[in-house]
Coordinates of C-alpha atoms in Angstrom, one line a residue:
X1 CA -28.2 -10.8 -6.3
X2 CA -29.2 -11.0 -2.5
X3 CA -30.7 -7.6 -1.3
X4 CA -30.1 -8.0 1.9
X5 CA -26.5 -8.4 1.5
X6 CA -25.7 -4.6 0.4
X7 CA -27.0 -3.3 4.0
X8 CA -30.0 -2.0 4.9
X9 CA -33.4 -2.2 2.8
X10 CA -35.1 0.7 1.2
X11 CA -38.2 0.4 2.7
X12 CA -35.9 0.4 5.8
X13 CA -34.4 3.4 5.6
X14 CA -36.3 6.6 8.2
X15 CA -38.3 9.8 7.0
X16 CA -38.3 13.2 8.4
X17 CA -36.0 16.4 8.4
X18 CA -32.6 16.7 10.0
X19 CA -31.9 13.0 9.4
X20 CA -28.4 11.8 10.9
X21 CA -25.4 11.4 9.5
X22 CA -25.8 8.0 10.5
X23 CA -28.9 7.4 7.6
X24 CA -26.3 9.3 5.2
X25 CA -23.4 6.3 5.7
X26 CA -26.0 3.8 5.2
X27 CA -26.8 5.2 2.3
X28 CA -23.8 5.1 0.9
X29 CA -22.8 1.7 2.6
X30 CA -25.4 0.5 -0.1
X31 CA -23.9 2.1 -3.3
X32 CA -20.5 1.2 -1.9
X33 CA -21.5 -2.5 -2.2
X34 CA -23.2 -2.1 -5.3
X35 CA -19.1 -1.0 -6.8
X36 CA -17.0 -3.3 -4.6
X37 CA -19.0 -6.2 -5.7
X38 CA -19.2 -5.1 -9.6
X39 CA -22.5 -4.3 -9.8
X40 CA -22.0 -0.9 -10.9
X41 CA -18.4 -1.3 -12.2
X42 CA -16.1 1.4 -12.9
X43 CA -16.9 4.8 -15.5
X44 CA -21.2 3.3 -14.9
X45 CA -23.2 6.7 -13.7
X46 CA -25.8 6.4 -11.0
X47 CA -28.9 6.5 -11.5
X48 CA -30.3 10.6 -11.7
X49 CA -31.0 11.8 -8.2
X50 CA -34.4 11.5 -8.8
X51 CA -34.0 8.0 -9.2
X52 CA -31.5 7.6 -5.6
X53 CA -34.4 9.8 -4.0
X54 CA -37.6 7.8 -4.4
X55 CA -35.6 4.3 -4.0
X56 CA -33.7 5.7 -0.6
X57 CA -36.4 7.3 0.6
X58 CA -34.2 10.5 2.4
X59 CA -34.2 13.7 1.7
X60 CA -32.0 16.3 -0.9
X61 CA -29.5 16.7 1.8
X62 CA -29.0 13.5 2.9
X63 CA -28.3 12.2 -0.6
X64 CA -25.5 14.8 -0.6
X65 CA -23.9 13.8 2.6
X66 CA -24.1 9.9 0.9
X67 CA -22.9 11.1 -2.1
X68 CA -19.4 13.5 -0.2
X69 CA -18.7 10.2 0.9
X70 CA -18.6 8.9 -1.5
X71 CA -16.3 11.4 -3.3
X72 CA -13.9 11.5 0.2
X73 CA -13.6 7.5 -0.5
X74 CA -12.8 8.4 -4.2
X75 CA -15.4 5.9 -5.6
X76 CA -17.7 8.6 -7.8
X77 CA -16.8 11.6 -9.3
X78 CA -20.2 13.3 -9.2
X79 CA -20.6 16.4 -12.8
X80 CA -22.0 19.2 -12.8
X81 CA -23.8 20.4 -15.8
X82 CA -26.2 18.9 -18.4
X83 CA -24.3 15.4 -19.0
X84 CA -24.1 15.7 -15.1
X85 CA -24.6 12.8 -12.6
X86 CA -22.5 10.2 -10.8
X87 CA -20.0 8.1 -11.7
X88 CA -18.3 5.0 -10.2
X89 CA -14.7 4.3 -10.1
X90 CA -13.1 1.3 -9.4
X91 CA -11.0 1.5 -6.5
X92 CA -7.6 1.8 -7.2
X93 CA -3.7 1.4 -5.5
X94 CA -3.6 5.1 -5.9
X95 CA -6.7 5.3 -3.6
X96 CA -4.1 3.2 -0.7
X97 CA -1.2 5.6 -1.5
X98 CA -2.4 8.7 -1.3
X99 CA -3.8 6.9 1.8
X100 CA -0.7 5.1 2.8
X101 CA 0.5 9.0 2.8
X102 CA -1.2 11.6 4.3
X103 CA -1.1 8.2 7.6
X104 CA 2.8 8.5 6.9
X105 CA 2.9 12.0 6.8
X106 CA 1.2 12.6 9.7
X107 CA 3.2 10.3 11.8
X108 CA 6.3 11.5 10.5
X109 CA 7.4 8.1 8.7
X110 CA 10.8 8.7 7.3
X111 CA 11.6 8.4 3.8
X112 CA 13.9 6.0 4.9
X113 CA 11.6 3.6 6.1
X114 CA 9.4 3.7 3.9
X115 CA 13.0 2.7 1.7
X116 CA 13.5 -0.4 3.4
X117 CA 9.3 -1.6 2.9
X118 CA 10.1 -1.1 -0.6
X119 CA 13.8 -2.6 -0.8
X120 CA 12.2 -5.8 1.4
X121 CA 8.6 -6.7 -0.2
X122 CA 10.4 -5.8 -4.6
X123 CA 12.6 -8.7 -4.3
X124 CA 9.7 -10.8 -3.4
X125 CA 8.4 -9.6 -6.9
X126 CA 10.6 -10.3 -9.4
X127 CA 10.7 -13.7 -7.5
X128 CA 8.0 -14.8 -8.4
X129 CA 8.2 -13.1 -11.6
X130 CA 11.1 -15.3 -12.1
X131 CA 8.6 -18.4 -11.3
X132 CA 6.2 -17.8 -13.0
X133 CA 5.6 -20.7 -15.9
X134 CA 4.1 -18.4 -18.8
X135 CA 6.6 -15.7 -17.6
X136 CA 7.8 -15.4 -21.8
X137 CA 4.6 -14.2 -22.6
X138 CA 3.4 -13.0 -19.6
X139 CA 6.6 -10.6 -18.2
X140 CA 9.5 -10.4 -20.1
X141 CA 7.3 -8.2 -23.2
X142 CA 6.4 -5.7 -20.7
X143 CA 9.9 -5.7 -18.6
X144 CA 12.1 -5.4 -22.0
X145 CA 10.2 -2.6 -24.0
X146 CA 10.3 -0.2 -20.6
X147 CA 14.3 -1.5 -21.0
X148 CA 14.1 -0.1 -24.5
X149 CA 12.4 2.6 -23.1
X150 CA 15.4 3.4 -20.5
X151 CA 17.9 3.1 -23.2
X152 CA 16.5 5.3 -25.7
X153 CA 16.8 7.8 -22.9
X154 CA 20.4 7.6 -20.7
X155 CA 20.8 11.0 -21.9
X156 CA 17.8 12.7 -20.6
X157 CA 17.0 12.0 -16.6
X158 CA 13.7 12.7 -15.9
X159 CA 12.6 10.7 -18.8
X160 CA 15.1 7.9 -17.3
X161 CA 13.6 8.4 -13.8
X162 CA 9.9 8.2 -14.8
X163 CA 11.0 5.1 -17.8
X164 CA 12.3 3.6 -14.0
X165 CA 9.6 3.7 -12.2
X166 CA 7.4 2.1 -15.2
X167 CA 9.7 -0.9 -15.2
X168 CA 9.3 -1.6 -10.8
X169 CA 5.8 -0.9 -11.5
X170 CA 5.9 -3.7 -14.5
X171 CA 7.5 -5.9 -12.1
X172 CA 4.9 -5.8 -9.2
X173 CA 2.4 -6.5 -11.7
X174 CA 3.3 -8.7 -13.3
X175 CA 4.5 -11.3 -10.4
X176 CA 0.7 -13.2 -10.4
X177 CA 0.3 -12.7 -6.8
X178 CA -3.0 -9.9 -6.5
X179 CA -1.9 -9.5 -3.0
X180 CA 1.5 -8.6 -3.7
X181 CA 0.6 -6.9 -6.0
X182 CA -1.8 -4.5 -4.8
X183 CA 0.3 -4.0 -1.5
X184 CA 3.1 -3.1 -4.2
X185 CA 1.5 -0.8 -6.3
X186 CA 0.9 1.3 -3.0
X187 CA 3.9 1.2 -1.6
X188 CA 5.0 1.7 -5.4
X189 CA 3.0 4.8 -6.5
X190 CA 3.9 6.1 -3.0
X191 CA 7.5 6.0 -3.2
X192 CA 7.1 7.5 -7.2
X193 CA 5.5 10.3 -6.0
X194 CA 8.4 11.2 -3.8
X195 CA 10.9 11.3 -6.6
X196 CA 8.4 13.4 -8.0
X197 CA 7.8 15.6 -5.2
X198 CA 12.3 16.0 -5.5
X199 CA 12.3 16.6 -8.8
X200 CA 10.1 19.9 -8.1
X201 CA 12.4 21.2 -4.9
X202 CA 15.1 21.0 -7.7
X203 CA 17.2 17.0 -6.5
X204 CA 20.3 17.1 -9.0
X205 CA 20.1 14.1 -11.1
X206 CA 21.8 11.2 -11.6
X207 CA 24.4 11.1 -14.1
X208 CA 24.6 9.2 -17.4
X209 CA 26.8 7.0 -15.6
X210 CA 24.9 6.0 -13.3
X211 CA 21.6 5.9 -15.4
X212 CA 23.9 3.3 -17.2
X213 CA 24.5 1.2 -14.8
X214 CA 20.5 0.4 -13.7
X215 CA 19.9 0.2 -16.9
X216 CA 23.2 -2.4 -17.0
X217 CA 20.7 -4.2 -14.0
X218 CA 17.5 -4.4 -15.1
X219 CA 19.0 -6.4 -18.7
X220 CA 20.5 -9.0 -15.9
X221 CA 17.3 -8.6 -14.0
X222 CA 15.6 -9.9 -16.8
X223 CA 18.1 -12.0 -18.3
X224 CA 17.1 -14.4 -15.4
X225 CA 14.0 -13.5 -15.4
X226 CA 14.5 -15.6 -18.2
X227 CA 15.9 -17.9 -17.3
X228 CA 13.4 -18.4 -14.1
X229 CA 15.8 -18.3 -11.6
X230 CA 14.6 -16.8 -9.0
X231 CA 16.6 -16.9 -6.4
X232 CA 19.5 -15.1 -8.4
X233 CA 16.4 -12.3 -9.6
X234 CA 15.7 -11.8 -6.5
X235 CA 19.3 -12.2 -4.8
X236 CA 20.6 -9.1 -7.3
X237 CA 17.6 -6.9 -6.6
X238 CA 17.8 -7.0 -3.4
X239 CA 21.2 -5.3 -3.9
X240 CA 20.2 -2.9 -7.7
X241 CA 18.0 -1.3 -5.0
X242 CA 20.0 -0.4 -2.5
X243 CA 21.6 0.9 -4.7
X244 CA 18.8 2.7 -6.9
X245 CA 17.7 4.0 -3.2
X246 CA 21.5 5.3 -1.8
X247 CA 20.9 8.2 -4.0
X248 CA 17.9 10.1 -3.0
X249 CA 17.8 8.0 1.2
X250 CA 22.1 10.6 1.3
X251 CA 20.1 13.5 1.1
X252 CA 16.7 13.2 2.4
X253 CA 16.4 9.2 3.7
X254 CA 15.6 12.0 7.2
X255 CA 12.7 13.5 6.0
X256 CA 9.9 12.6 6.4
X257 CA 7.4 11.3 4.3
X258 CA 4.4 13.6 1.8
X259 CA 1.5 13.2 1.0
X260 CA 1.9 15.3 -1.9
X261 CA -1.6 16.7 -3.5
X262 CA -4.6 14.5 -4.7
X263 CA -4.6 15.7 -8.4
X264 CA -8.6 16.4 -10.0
X265 CA -8.7 13.0 -11.1
X266 CA -8.3 12.0 -7.9
X267 CA -10.2 13.8 -6.1
X268 CA -13.3 15.0 -8.9
X269 CA -15.7 17.8 -9.9
X270 CA -17.5 19.6 -7.2
X271 CA -20.8 17.8 -6.0
X272 CA -23.5 18.9 -8.2
X273 CA -26.1 16.7 -6.2

């Protein structure tokens, strides 16, 4: 690996007490690059504190600052105790969703704005699924499995909603375009967070008749994707999402998007450094 590509060389970091945040950021930059380049994989553990101190020739305070930067970015979780150490996390769409959510929350972006973005982009993914020559293997089995779960839980609104969300996530995940997967996965995750907030605030569930209609449209989408009908699948997806979003938008459309709470898994534990 080209060491120069990582950032500052180990020996180039200045020494001395009261070092600035810029030094901590330089240390974090080197470690971040190793994570993003795959030198450190998801689930790996960073070297022990003493090893990092020796490598970067910095003090404990600076190393703690660097770890806090990486924790804030969601790239490491620092554990306490005998099995302490910093566990590496590969960046995920959920992390981007939370950041999107905070920006939108701050700007008071209404739910209808988020809905429009999702309704405009997800049908493109549906069309891409239908275009895939390997859709019989790479797309349909997953969609059919989730759809079967939806049908089994038509009488349980909460379970049905979660299965529906997984169906739409599966469409994005199997569309075959990585840029769309990353972008739409973040938007889908953020929309799902809004659904969870509505449910926690007592938003009434859709009735069984509405849920059945949604399941039938999902079945039609699967048929069009199986047939390779890219245009037909796209058009049905547009109509389906318009209908699916009409219910929450009727009561929550003007409400601002909320970032929600990060889980302990998202945030990691308090630093042991």
